[in-house]
């Protein structure tokens, strides 16, 4: 008979009595809705999943909030997926158990990051081939997984950046905007960033932004027309609606607009705010301009290389990875899965500077 000896699993699953519980908390989409609080339920006693042969069981210590969490819980990414399903795209934590094949490359106690649906849970099973080994468990590493990689790959593949180009970054002080600003500066471009407060403007200047535009106190269109009469060469656009129209109008000859999102429409039932599309062909033709969409899942072949480069830059001190734990929010720091709801609200109110991260504390009796 085939030898199916699971006795090794005890060795992997119980690292020095790390006492992995049998049940855990996790967030689950139980109803499709663009209202995150309506769509998602906190389950208190879900079974802790077991890793298969090539898997790691990761105890999540930090999870990242993304604008697209709402698109996912509204069912906009894959209409064939029906509730209930797990949510959360990225996490950083410790390996607390692993399968035999996975043990060739990872060990229990190792710090890892990953991008995979189901991170809004105390424990997540991650295929070893999708895990990124880290020197330590730090929330800064989490900022790179989706937000940093999106900026890096989209600008590299679609931005055609070169010295002296003018780059406009919308929502520049947000999770991914902060990286678009810094990477465009590294390419010796002139960077303009839109934001919603003077505090955010100060942060943007600190990471090298040449011109900040506070859209609450300045008219973005007027500023761009006056200061950049020839237009901008590249727009890194994540807002949508009126900001998209304005960005199209401000493109230079042969300018490129990269759509990485349209957060202004995510909480709408239709998911989109109207844009003035009827004039779009004429506007693009007149300027030989282009609009490109970017969705990270379509560029996973570039992902490992991007992460390697981003991690190197961070460790050399060449990249600021700003984390926002919500310390300034009304109810304080985002701690525990129940605070994911507050964290999503905080992002949609435009309060964050940098990447919003939720910390998941674990009981002190754990040896890890």
Coordinates of C-alpha atoms in Angstrom, one line a residue:
X1 CA 0.0 0.0 0.0
X2 CA 1.2 3.6 -0.5
X3 CA 3.0 4.8 2.6
X4 CA 0.9 7.7 4.1
X5 CA 2.7 8.4 7.3
X6 CA 1.3 11.6 8.9
X7 CA 3.4 11.1 12.1
X8 CA 5.8 13.8 10.9
X9 CA 3.0 16.3 10.9
X10 CA 3.0 16.5 14.7
X11 CA 6.7 17.6 14.6
X12 CA 5.8 20.4 12.1
X13 CA 2.6 21.4 13.8
X14 CA 3.8 21.8 17.3
X15 CA 6.9 23.9 17.4
X16 CA 8.1 23.9 21.0
X17 CA 4.6 23.8 22.2
X18 CA 3.6 26.8 20.2
X19 CA 0.0 25.8 21.0
X20 CA -1.8 26.4 17.8
X21 CA -5.5 26.5 18.7
X22 CA -8.1 24.5 17.0
X23 CA -10.3 27.5 16.2
X24 CA -9.7 31.1 15.2
X25 CA -11.4 34.4 14.2
X26 CA -11.6 35.4 10.6
X27 CA -13.6 37.8 8.3
X28 CA -15.9 36.2 5.7
X29 CA -17.9 37.8 3.0
X30 CA -21.5 36.5 3.7
X31 CA -23.4 38.9 1.3
X32 CA -22.3 40.8 -1.8
X33 CA -22.5 44.5 -1.2
X34 CA -20.4 47.6 -1.8
X35 CA -21.0 48.4 1.8
X36 CA -18.1 46.6 3.5
X37 CA -19.9 46.4 6.9
X38 CA -22.9 44.8 5.3
X39 CA -20.9 42.4 3.2
X40 CA -18.5 41.1 5.8
X41 CA -19.0 39.1 9.0
X42 CA -16.5 38.4 11.8
X43 CA -16.6 34.7 12.6
X44 CA -15.4 33.8 16.0
X45 CA -14.8 30.1 15.9
X46 CA -13.7 29.0 12.4
X47 CA -11.4 25.9 12.4
X48 CA -7.7 26.7 12.0
X49 CA -6.8 25.3 8.5
X50 CA -4.1 22.6 8.2
X51 CA -1.3 23.1 5.7
X52 CA -0.9 20.5 2.9
X53 CA 2.4 19.1 1.8
X54 CA 3.6 22.2 -0.1
X55 CA 2.0 24.8 2.3
X56 CA 2.8 27.0 5.2
X57 CA 0.5 27.8 8.1
X58 CA 1.1 31.5 8.8
X59 CA 0.1 33.2 12.0
X60 CA -0.8 36.6 10.8
X61 CA 0.7 39.5 12.7
X62 CA 0.0 42.4 10.4
X63 CA -2.6 42.6 7.6
X64 CA -2.9 45.3 4.9
X65 CA -6.0 47.2 3.9
X66 CA -6.6 47.9 0.2
X67 CA -9.1 50.0 -1.6
X68 CA -10.0 47.0 -3.6
X69 CA -11.2 45.0 -0.5
X70 CA -14.5 46.7 -1.2
X71 CA -14.5 45.6 -4.9
X72 CA -13.8 42.0 -3.7
X73 CA -16.6 42.0 -1.1
X74 CA -19.0 43.5 -3.6
X75 CA -18.3 40.6 -6.0
X76 CA -16.9 42.8 -8.8
X77 CA -13.7 40.8 -9.5
X78 CA -15.2 37.4 -10.1
X79 CA -18.9 37.1 -10.6
X80 CA -18.8 33.3 -10.4
X81 CA -17.6 33.4 -6.7
X82 CA -20.6 33.2 -4.4
X83 CA -20.6 33.9 -0.6
X84 CA -19.4 32.8 1.8
X85 CA -15.7 33.4 0.9
X86 CA -12.6 34.6 2.7
X87 CA -11.3 38.2 2.4
X88 CA -8.1 40.2 2.8
X89 CA -5.3 40.2 0.3
X90 CA -2.0 40.4 2.1
X91 CA -0.3 39.5 5.4
X92 CA 2.9 39.3 7.3
X93 CA 3.5 36.8 10.0
X94 CA 5.3 33.8 11.4
X95 CA 5.3 30.3 10.0
X96 CA 3.9 28.1 12.8
X97 CA 3.4 24.9 10.8
X98 CA 4.3 23.5 7.4
X99 CA 4.1 20.5 5.1
X100 CA 7.0 18.2 4.4
X101 CA 7.8 19.6 0.9
X102 CA 7.5 23.2 2.1
X103 CA 10.1 22.4 4.8
X104 CA 12.8 22.3 2.1
X105 CA 12.7 26.1 1.8
X106 CA 11.0 27.3 5.1
X107 CA 11.3 26.6 8.8
X108 CA 8.9 27.1 11.6
X109 CA 9.4 30.4 13.3
X110 CA 10.4 32.1 10.0
X111 CA 9.0 35.5 9.1
X112 CA 7.1 35.6 5.7
X113 CA 4.9 37.9 3.7
X114 CA 2.3 36.8 1.1
X115 CA -0.4 38.0 -1.2
X116 CA -3.4 35.7 -1.2
X117 CA -7.1 36.0 -0.6
X118 CA -7.9 35.1 3.0
X119 CA -5.5 37.2 5.0
X120 CA -8.2 38.7 7.3
X121 CA -7.8 35.8 9.7
X122 CA -5.7 34.8 12.6
X123 CA -4.1 32.0 10.6
X124 CA -3.8 31.6 6.8
X125 CA -2.6 28.6 4.8
X126 CA -0.1 29.9 2.1
X127 CA 1.5 27.8 -0.6
X128 CA 5.2 27.9 0.0
X129 CA 5.9 29.1 -3.6
X130 CA 3.8 32.2 -2.9
X131 CA 5.5 33.2 0.3
X132 CA 8.2 35.8 0.5
X133 CA 10.9 35.2 3.2
X134 CA 11.6 38.2 5.3
X135 CA 14.4 39.1 7.7
X136 CA 11.8 39.9 10.5
X137 CA 8.1 40.5 11.0
X138 CA 7.8 44.2 10.4
X139 CA 4.7 46.1 9.1
X140 CA 6.9 48.1 6.7
X141 CA 7.4 45.0 4.6
X142 CA 3.6 44.7 4.2
X143 CA 3.5 48.0 2.4
X144 CA 5.5 46.6 -0.5
X145 CA 3.4 43.5 -1.2
X146 CA 0.5 45.0 -3.1
X147 CA 1.0 48.8 -2.9
X148 CA 4.7 48.9 -3.6
X149 CA 4.6 46.2 -6.3
X150 CA 1.7 47.9 -8.1
X151 CA 3.7 51.2 -8.3
X152 CA 6.9 49.4 -9.2
X153 CA 5.6 47.1 -12.0
X154 CA 3.1 49.6 -13.5
X155 CA 5.6 52.4 -13.8
X156 CA 8.3 50.1 -15.1
X157 CA 6.1 48.3 -17.7
X158 CA 3.8 51.1 -18.7
X159 CA 5.3 54.4 -17.5
X160 CA 8.4 54.6 -19.8
X161 CA 9.9 57.0 -17.2
X162 CA 13.1 58.9 -18.0
X163 CA 14.9 61.9 -16.7
X164 CA 13.0 65.1 -16.8
X165 CA 9.6 63.7 -17.5
X166 CA 6.7 65.2 -15.6
X167 CA 4.7 62.7 -13.5
X168 CA 1.4 63.4 -11.8
X169 CA 0.4 61.1 -9.0
X170 CA -3.2 61.3 -7.7
X171 CA -3.9 60.3 -4.1
X172 CA -0.2 60.6 -3.7
X173 CA 0.0 60.2 0.0
X174 CA -1.9 56.9 0.0
X175 CA -0.6 53.3 0.3
X176 CA 0.5 53.0 -3.3
X177 CA 0.9 56.7 -4.2
X178 CA 3.8 57.1 -1.8
X179 CA 5.7 54.5 -3.9
X180 CA 4.8 56.0 -7.2
X181 CA 6.2 59.4 -6.0
X182 CA 9.5 57.8 -4.8
X183 CA 10.0 55.6 -7.8
X184 CA 9.4 58.4 -10.2
X185 CA 11.9 60.5 -8.3
X186 CA 14.5 57.7 -8.5
X187 CA 14.0 57.8 -12.3
X188 CA 14.9 61.6 -12.1
X189 CA 11.4 62.8 -13.0
X190 CA 9.6 65.9 -11.9
X191 CA 6.8 64.7 -9.6
X192 CA 3.5 66.4 -8.8
X193 CA 1.2 64.9 -6.2
X194 CA -2.4 65.6 -5.3
X195 CA -3.6 65.2 -1.7
X196 CA -6.3 66.4 0.7
X197 CA -4.4 68.1 3.5
X198 CA -1.4 70.2 4.3
X199 CA -0.2 67.4 6.6
X200 CA -0.2 65.0 3.6
X201 CA 1.5 67.7 1.5
X202 CA 4.3 67.9 4.1
X203 CA 4.7 64.1 4.0
X204 CA 4.9 64.2 0.2
X205 CA 7.6 66.9 0.3
X206 CA 9.6 64.8 2.7
X207 CA 9.7 61.9 0.2
X208 CA 10.8 64.1 -2.7
X209 CA 7.6 65.4 -4.3
X210 CA 8.4 68.5 -6.3
X211 CA 5.0 70.1 -6.3
X212 CA 2.1 69.2 -4.0
X213 CA -1.5 70.2 -4.8
X214 CA -4.0 70.2 -1.9
X215 CA -7.2 69.7 -3.8
X216 CA -9.3 71.0 -0.8
X217 CA -7.7 74.4 -1.0
X218 CA -6.4 74.6 -4.6
X219 CA -8.0 74.1 -8.0
X220 CA -6.0 71.2 -9.4
X221 CA -6.9 72.0 -13.0
X222 CA -5.9 75.7 -12.7
X223 CA -2.6 74.8 -11.0
X224 CA -1.7 72.3 -13.8
X225 CA -2.7 74.7 -16.6
X226 CA -0.7 77.5 -15.1
X227 CA 2.4 75.6 -13.9
X228 CA 2.6 72.9 -16.6
X229 CA 1.2 74.5 -19.8
X230 CA 2.8 71.8 -21.9
X231 CA 1.0 69.1 -19.9
X232 CA 2.3 66.1 -17.9
X233 CA 4.0 63.1 -19.5
X234 CA 2.7 60.3 -17.1
X235 CA -0.3 60.2 -14.8
X236 CA -0.5 57.5 -12.1
X237 CA -4.3 57.6 -11.5
X238 CA -6.2 55.8 -8.7
X239 CA -9.1 58.2 -8.0
X240 CA -11.5 58.1 -11.1
X241 CA -14.5 60.3 -11.8
X242 CA -13.7 64.0 -12.1
X243 CA -10.0 63.4 -11.3
X244 CA -9.7 61.1 -14.3
X245 CA -11.2 63.7 -16.6
X246 CA -8.8 66.3 -15.3
X247 CA -5.9 64.0 -15.7
X248 CA -6.8 63.2 -19.3
X249 CA -7.1 67.0 -20.1
X250 CA -3.6 67.6 -18.6
X251 CA -1.8 65.0 -20.6
X252 CA 1.1 66.3 -22.7
X253 CA 1.7 65.2 -26.4
X254 CA 2.4 61.4 -26.3
X255 CA 1.4 61.4 -22.6
X256 CA 0.4 58.2 -20.8
X257 CA -2.2 57.8 -18.2
X258 CA -2.0 54.6 -16.1
X259 CA -5.3 53.6 -14.4
X260 CA -4.5 51.6 -11.2
X261 CA -7.9 52.1 -9.7
X262 CA -10.9 54.4 -9.3
X263 CA -11.5 54.7 -5.5
X264 CA -14.1 57.4 -6.0
X265 CA -16.5 54.8 -7.4
X266 CA -15.9 51.8 -5.2
X267 CA -18.6 52.5 -2.7
X268 CA -21.2 53.3 -5.4
X269 CA -23.8 50.6 -6.3
X270 CA -22.6 50.8 -10.0
X271 CA -18.9 51.0 -9.0
X272 CA -18.1 53.8 -11.4
X273 CA -18.5 57.5 -11.4
X274 CA -19.2 58.9 -14.8
X275 CA -16.4 60.2 -16.9
X276 CA -16.6 62.4 -20.0
X277 CA -15.8 59.4 -22.3
X278 CA -17.5 60.7 -25.4
X279 CA -14.7 63.2 -26.1
X280 CA -12.0 60.6 -25.2
X281 CA -11.1 59.4 -28.7
X282 CA -10.7 62.9 -30.0
X283 CA -8.6 64.0 -26.9
X284 CA -6.2 61.0 -27.3
X285 CA -5.9 61.4 -31.0
X286 CA -5.1 65.1 -30.7
X287 CA -2.2 64.4 -28.3
X288 CA -1.1 60.9 -29.5
X289 CA -1.8 60.1 -25.9
X290 CA -2.7 56.7 -24.4
X291 CA -4.6 55.3 -21.4
X292 CA -3.5 51.9 -20.0
X293 CA -5.1 49.9 -17.2
X294 CA -3.0 48.0 -14.7
X295 CA -4.1 45.1 -12.6
X296 CA -1.4 43.4 -10.5
X297 CA -2.7 39.9 -11.1
X298 CA -1.9 40.2 -14.8
X299 CA 1.8 40.9 -14.0
X300 CA 2.6 38.2 -11.5
X301 CA 5.5 37.0 -13.7
X302 CA 7.2 40.3 -12.7
X303 CA 6.3 40.1 -9.1
X304 CA 9.3 38.2 -7.5
X305 CA 11.8 40.5 -9.3
X306 CA 9.9 43.6 -8.2
X307 CA 9.7 42.4 -4.5
X308 CA 13.4 41.6 -4.5
X309 CA 14.3 45.1 -5.8
X310 CA 11.9 46.9 -3.4
X311 CA 13.1 44.9 -0.4
X312 CA 16.7 45.8 -1.3
X313 CA 15.8 49.5 -1.6
X314 CA 14.0 49.5 1.8
X315 CA 16.9 47.7 3.6
X316 CA 19.4 50.1 2.1
X317 CA 17.3 53.0 3.4
X318 CA 16.5 54.2 -0.1
X319 CA 12.7 53.8 0.3
X320 CA 10.3 55.2 2.8
X321 CA 7.5 52.7 3.6
X322 CA 5.0 54.8 5.6
X323 CA 2.6 52.8 7.7
X324 CA -0.7 54.2 9.1
X325 CA -2.0 52.2 12.1
X326 CA -4.9 54.6 12.6
X327 CA -3.4 56.1 15.8
X328 CA -5.0 59.4 15.0
X329 CA -8.4 57.9 14.3
X330 CA -11.3 58.4 16.7
X331 CA -11.1 55.0 18.4
X332 CA -7.3 54.8 18.2
X333 CA -5.0 52.2 16.7
X334 CA -6.3 49.4 14.4
X335 CA -5.8 46.3 16.5
X336 CA -7.5 43.0 16.0
X337 CA -9.7 41.8 13.2
X338 CA -12.7 43.7 14.5
X339 CA -10.9 46.9 13.7
X340 CA -10.6 46.1 9.9
X341 CA -14.1 47.6 9.5
X342 CA -12.9 50.9 11.0
X343 CA -9.7 50.8 8.9
X344 CA -11.7 50.5 5.7
X345 CA -13.9 53.4 6.7
X346 CA -10.8 55.5 7.6
X347 CA -9.3 54.8 4.1
X348 CA -12.5 55.9 2.3
X349 CA -12.7 59.1 4.4
X350 CA -9.2 59.8 3.0
X351 CA -7.6 60.1 6.4
X352 CA -4.5 57.9 5.9
X353 CA -0.9 58.9 5.2
X354 CA 0.8 55.8 3.8
X355 CA -0.4 52.2 3.9
X356 CA -3.2 51.3 6.4
X357 CA -2.1 48.3 8.4
X358 CA -4.0 46.4 11.1
X359 CA -2.1 44.6 13.9
X360 CA -3.2 41.2 15.1
X361 CA -2.0 40.6 18.6
X362 CA -1.6 37.1 19.8
X363 CA -1.7 35.7 23.3
X364 CA 1.5 35.8 25.3
X365 CA 1.5 32.1 26.2
X366 CA 2.7 31.3 22.7
X367 CA 6.4 30.4 22.5
X368 CA 6.8 32.0 19.1

